[in-house]
C-alpha positions as a printed Julia matrix, in Angstrom:
273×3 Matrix{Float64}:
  -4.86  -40.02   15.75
  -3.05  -43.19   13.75
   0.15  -44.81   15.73
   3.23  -43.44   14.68
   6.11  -44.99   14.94
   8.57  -42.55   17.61
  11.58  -43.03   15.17
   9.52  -41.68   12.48
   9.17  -37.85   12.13
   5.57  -37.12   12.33
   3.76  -35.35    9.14
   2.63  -31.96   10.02
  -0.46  -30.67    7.69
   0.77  -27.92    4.98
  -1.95  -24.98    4.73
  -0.89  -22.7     1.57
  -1.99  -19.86    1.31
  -2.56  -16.74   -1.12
  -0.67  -14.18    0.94
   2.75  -13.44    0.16
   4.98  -14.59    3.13
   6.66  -11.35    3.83
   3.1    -9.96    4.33
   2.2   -12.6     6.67
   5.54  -12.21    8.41
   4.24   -8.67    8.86
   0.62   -9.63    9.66
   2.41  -11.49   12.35
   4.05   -8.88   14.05
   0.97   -6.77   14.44
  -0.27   -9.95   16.57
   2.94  -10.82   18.71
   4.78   -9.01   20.99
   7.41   -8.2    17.73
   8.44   -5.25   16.36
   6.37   -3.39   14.3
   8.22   -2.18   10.43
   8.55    1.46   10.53
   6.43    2.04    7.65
   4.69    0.4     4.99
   4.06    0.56    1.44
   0.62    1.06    0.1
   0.25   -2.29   -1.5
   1.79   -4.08    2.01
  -1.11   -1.82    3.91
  -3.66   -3.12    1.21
  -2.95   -6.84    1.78
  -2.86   -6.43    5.75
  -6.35   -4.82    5.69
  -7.12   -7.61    3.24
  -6.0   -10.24    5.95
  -7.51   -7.86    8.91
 -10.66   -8.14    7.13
 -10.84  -11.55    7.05
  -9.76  -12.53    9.91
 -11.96  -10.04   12.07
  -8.5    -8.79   13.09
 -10.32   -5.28   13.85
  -7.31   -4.09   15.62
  -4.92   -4.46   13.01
  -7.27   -2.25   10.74
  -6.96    0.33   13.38
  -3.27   -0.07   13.49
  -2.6     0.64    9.56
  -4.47    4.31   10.09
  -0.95    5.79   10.93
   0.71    3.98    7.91
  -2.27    5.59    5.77
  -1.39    9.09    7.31
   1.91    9.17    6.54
   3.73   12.5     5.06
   4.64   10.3     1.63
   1.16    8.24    0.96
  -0.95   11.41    1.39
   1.41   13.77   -0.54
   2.1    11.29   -3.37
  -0.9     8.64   -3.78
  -3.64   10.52   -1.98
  -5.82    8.64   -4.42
  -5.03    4.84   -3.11
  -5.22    6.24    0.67
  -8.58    7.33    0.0
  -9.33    3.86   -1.31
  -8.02    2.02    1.24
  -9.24    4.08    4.26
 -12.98    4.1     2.46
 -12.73    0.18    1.8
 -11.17    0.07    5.25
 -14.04    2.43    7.09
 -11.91    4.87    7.91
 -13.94    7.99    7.07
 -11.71   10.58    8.45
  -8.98    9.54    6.8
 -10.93    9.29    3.73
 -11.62   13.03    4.15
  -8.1    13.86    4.55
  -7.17   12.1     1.85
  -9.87   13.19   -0.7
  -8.82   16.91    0.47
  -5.13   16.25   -0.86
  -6.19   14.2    -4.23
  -7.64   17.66   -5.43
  -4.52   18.59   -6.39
  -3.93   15.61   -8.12
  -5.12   14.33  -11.76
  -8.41   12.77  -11.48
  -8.22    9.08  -13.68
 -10.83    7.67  -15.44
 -13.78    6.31  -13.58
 -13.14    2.93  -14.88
  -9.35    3.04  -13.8
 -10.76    4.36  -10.04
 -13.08    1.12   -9.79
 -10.55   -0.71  -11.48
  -7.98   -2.95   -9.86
  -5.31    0.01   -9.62
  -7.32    1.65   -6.72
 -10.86   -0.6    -6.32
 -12.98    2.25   -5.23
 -16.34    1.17   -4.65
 -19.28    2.35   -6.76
 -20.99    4.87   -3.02
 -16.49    5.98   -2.2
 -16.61    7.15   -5.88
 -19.39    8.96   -5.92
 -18.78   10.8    -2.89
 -15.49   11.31   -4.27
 -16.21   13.08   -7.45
 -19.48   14.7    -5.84
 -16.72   16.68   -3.12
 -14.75   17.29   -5.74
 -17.34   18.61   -7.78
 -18.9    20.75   -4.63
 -15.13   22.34   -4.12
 -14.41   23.0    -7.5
 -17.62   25.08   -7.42
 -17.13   26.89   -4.2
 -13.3    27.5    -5.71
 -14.42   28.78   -9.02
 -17.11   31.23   -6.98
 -14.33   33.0    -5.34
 -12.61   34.13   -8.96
 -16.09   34.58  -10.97
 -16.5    38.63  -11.91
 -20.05   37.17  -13.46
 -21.73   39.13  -10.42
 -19.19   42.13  -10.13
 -15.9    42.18   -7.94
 -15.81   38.88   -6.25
 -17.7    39.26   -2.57
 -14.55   38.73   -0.41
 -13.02   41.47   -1.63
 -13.1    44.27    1.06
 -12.42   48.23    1.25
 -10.11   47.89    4.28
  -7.24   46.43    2.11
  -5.35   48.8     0.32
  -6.57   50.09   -2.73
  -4.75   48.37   -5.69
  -4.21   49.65   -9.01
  -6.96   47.68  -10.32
  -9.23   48.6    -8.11
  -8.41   52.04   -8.54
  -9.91   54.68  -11.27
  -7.64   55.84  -14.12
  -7.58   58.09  -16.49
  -4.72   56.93  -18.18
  -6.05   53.57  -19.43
  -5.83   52.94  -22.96
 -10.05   53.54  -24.13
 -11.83   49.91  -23.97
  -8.94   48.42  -21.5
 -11.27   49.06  -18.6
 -14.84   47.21  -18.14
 -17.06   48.26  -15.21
 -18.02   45.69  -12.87
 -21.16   45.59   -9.56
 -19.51   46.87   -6.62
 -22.49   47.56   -3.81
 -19.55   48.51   -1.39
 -18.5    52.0    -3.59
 -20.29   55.16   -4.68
 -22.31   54.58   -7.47
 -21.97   50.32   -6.64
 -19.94   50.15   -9.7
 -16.38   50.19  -10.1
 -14.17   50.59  -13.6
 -11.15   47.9   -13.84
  -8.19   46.32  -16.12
  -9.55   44.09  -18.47
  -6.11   42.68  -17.78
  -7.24   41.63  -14.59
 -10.39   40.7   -15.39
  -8.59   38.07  -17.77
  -6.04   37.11  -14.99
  -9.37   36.04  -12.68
 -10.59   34.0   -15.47
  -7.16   32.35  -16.19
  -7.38   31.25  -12.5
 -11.37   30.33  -12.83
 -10.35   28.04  -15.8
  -7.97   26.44  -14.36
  -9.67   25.77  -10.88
 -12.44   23.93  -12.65
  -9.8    21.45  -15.02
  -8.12   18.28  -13.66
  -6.32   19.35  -10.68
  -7.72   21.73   -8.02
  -5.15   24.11   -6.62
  -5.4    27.14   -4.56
  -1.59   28.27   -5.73
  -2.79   28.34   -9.2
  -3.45   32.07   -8.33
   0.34   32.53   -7.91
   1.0    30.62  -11.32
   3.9    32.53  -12.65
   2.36   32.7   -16.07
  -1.01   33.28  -15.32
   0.47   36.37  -13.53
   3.27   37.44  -15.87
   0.2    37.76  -18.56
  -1.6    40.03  -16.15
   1.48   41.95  -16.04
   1.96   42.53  -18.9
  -1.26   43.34  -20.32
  -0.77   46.54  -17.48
   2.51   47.05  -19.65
   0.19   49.61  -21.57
  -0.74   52.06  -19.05
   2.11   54.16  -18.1
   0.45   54.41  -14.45
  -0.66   51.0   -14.06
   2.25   49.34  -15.15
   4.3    51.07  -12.3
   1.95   49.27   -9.46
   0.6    46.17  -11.11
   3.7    43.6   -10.79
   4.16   44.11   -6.7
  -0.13   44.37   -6.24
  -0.36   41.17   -8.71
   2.37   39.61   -6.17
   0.07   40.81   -3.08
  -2.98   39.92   -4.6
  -2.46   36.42   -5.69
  -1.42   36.07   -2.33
  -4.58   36.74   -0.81
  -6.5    35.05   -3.55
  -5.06   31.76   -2.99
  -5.68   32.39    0.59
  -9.62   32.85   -0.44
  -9.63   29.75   -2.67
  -8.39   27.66    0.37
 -10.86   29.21    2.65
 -13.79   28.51    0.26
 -12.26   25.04   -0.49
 -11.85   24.33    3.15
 -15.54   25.61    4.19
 -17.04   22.75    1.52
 -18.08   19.59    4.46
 -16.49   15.97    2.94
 -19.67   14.7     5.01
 -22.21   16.86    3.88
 -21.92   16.52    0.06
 -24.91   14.91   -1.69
 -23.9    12.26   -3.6
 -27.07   12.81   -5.57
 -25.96   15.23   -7.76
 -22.87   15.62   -9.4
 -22.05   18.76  -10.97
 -21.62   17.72  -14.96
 -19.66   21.51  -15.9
 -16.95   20.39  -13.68
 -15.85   16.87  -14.99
């Protein structure tokens, strides 16, 4: 090292660098015995695992899984937490998180690799191919295109729509495959036929949500198309109230049976999206 003088204040070396200096007073923190910030916002968490990354600071990656988890990142920007945990290798928090985007408006493609979220071209993929795979499994449990949907059993009560009657308007009934009643058919509301497509539609658009069965209009239209059988329309608002109950309940369960894992991201179904 050159002389210096001891009156003369030595030069230390300046590094500068990219990183905001709150985010590497935070970076900081994680390392030394300081405390931690309660929480973080998504774009702090996306420059720490930035930093973590490349400084092989492996356990500061681990330490940002909680942050990701959080009540208010999953509920409101499921999307970015996906991104971050899948650019962060944090596949069960990717899961999580790509459960609780279904509910959410899918962007563009472009804007998902873009820099709003930078979702690499295999996180993408698998993305859309689970959504695609629960959309499907969703839609199954509100299709009438093989008869009354499987999951539908004798031991509940027998709902008006399930029910025969006589006192149907002619042409306001259409007989659907039922294998579990005498004769394996069974004579229902078109009203109610139209009220499980309403829900079918919209389980295959942008957002994926098992409570669309409880939608207030979807149901008020049911309702109302009952309106025109004196005996229906007597039953049909409190059995539409139970019954979109227990649908929702089946759209979760088939939702919730489709593996984040074992989805090929081979094929993508193109009716979907």
């Amino acid at each position: 090292h050159p002389y210096v003088h001891p009156r003369q204040p030595r030069q230390r070396p300046r590094l500068l660098l990219s990183q905001p200096a709150h985010v590497l007073n935070i970076f900081l923190r994680f390392i030394y015995p300081i405390p931690e910030p309660p929480s973080l916002s998504l774009p702090t968490i996306s420059l720490l695992l930035s930093l973590a990354h490349d400084y092989s600071a492996t356990s500061i990656t681990a330490r940002m899984r909680p942050h990701l988890l959080s009540a208010i990142h999953l509920d409101h920007s499921p999307l970015a937490v996906y991104a971050l945990a899948s650019s962060a290798g944090m596949a069960d928090v990717a899961r999580l998180a790509a459960r609780r985007a279904l509910a959410h408006h899918l962007p563009p493609a472009r804007e998902l690799t873009g820099s709003a979220f930078g979702l690499a071209g295999d996180a993408l993929l698998r993305l859309l191919a689970y959504r695609g795979a629960c959309a499907a499994a969703a839609a199954e449990v509100a299709s009438t295109r093989a008869g009354v949907p499987w999951w539908i059993q004798l031991r509940w009560r027998s709902f008006c729509f399930l029910s025969e009657c006589w006192a149907c308007p002619r042409g306001a009934r259409r007989t659907l495959k039922w294998k579990k009643v005498v004769g394996e058919s069974v004579e229902v509301p078109v009203w109610w036929v139209e009220y499980l497509n309403e829900v079918r539609k919209a389980l295959l658009g942008e957002k994926l949500d098992p409570a669309v069965a409880q939608d207030r209009a979807i149901v008020r239209r049911a309702v109302e198309g009952a309106a025109g059988c004196e005996r229906c329309k007597e039953r049909s608002f409190w059995d539409m109230v139970e019954f979109a109950k227990i649908l929702e309940d089946a759209i979760e369960e088939a939702i919730s049976s489709v593996s984040f894992f074992a989805v090929s991201c081979s094929i993508i179904p193109t009716d979907v999206y």
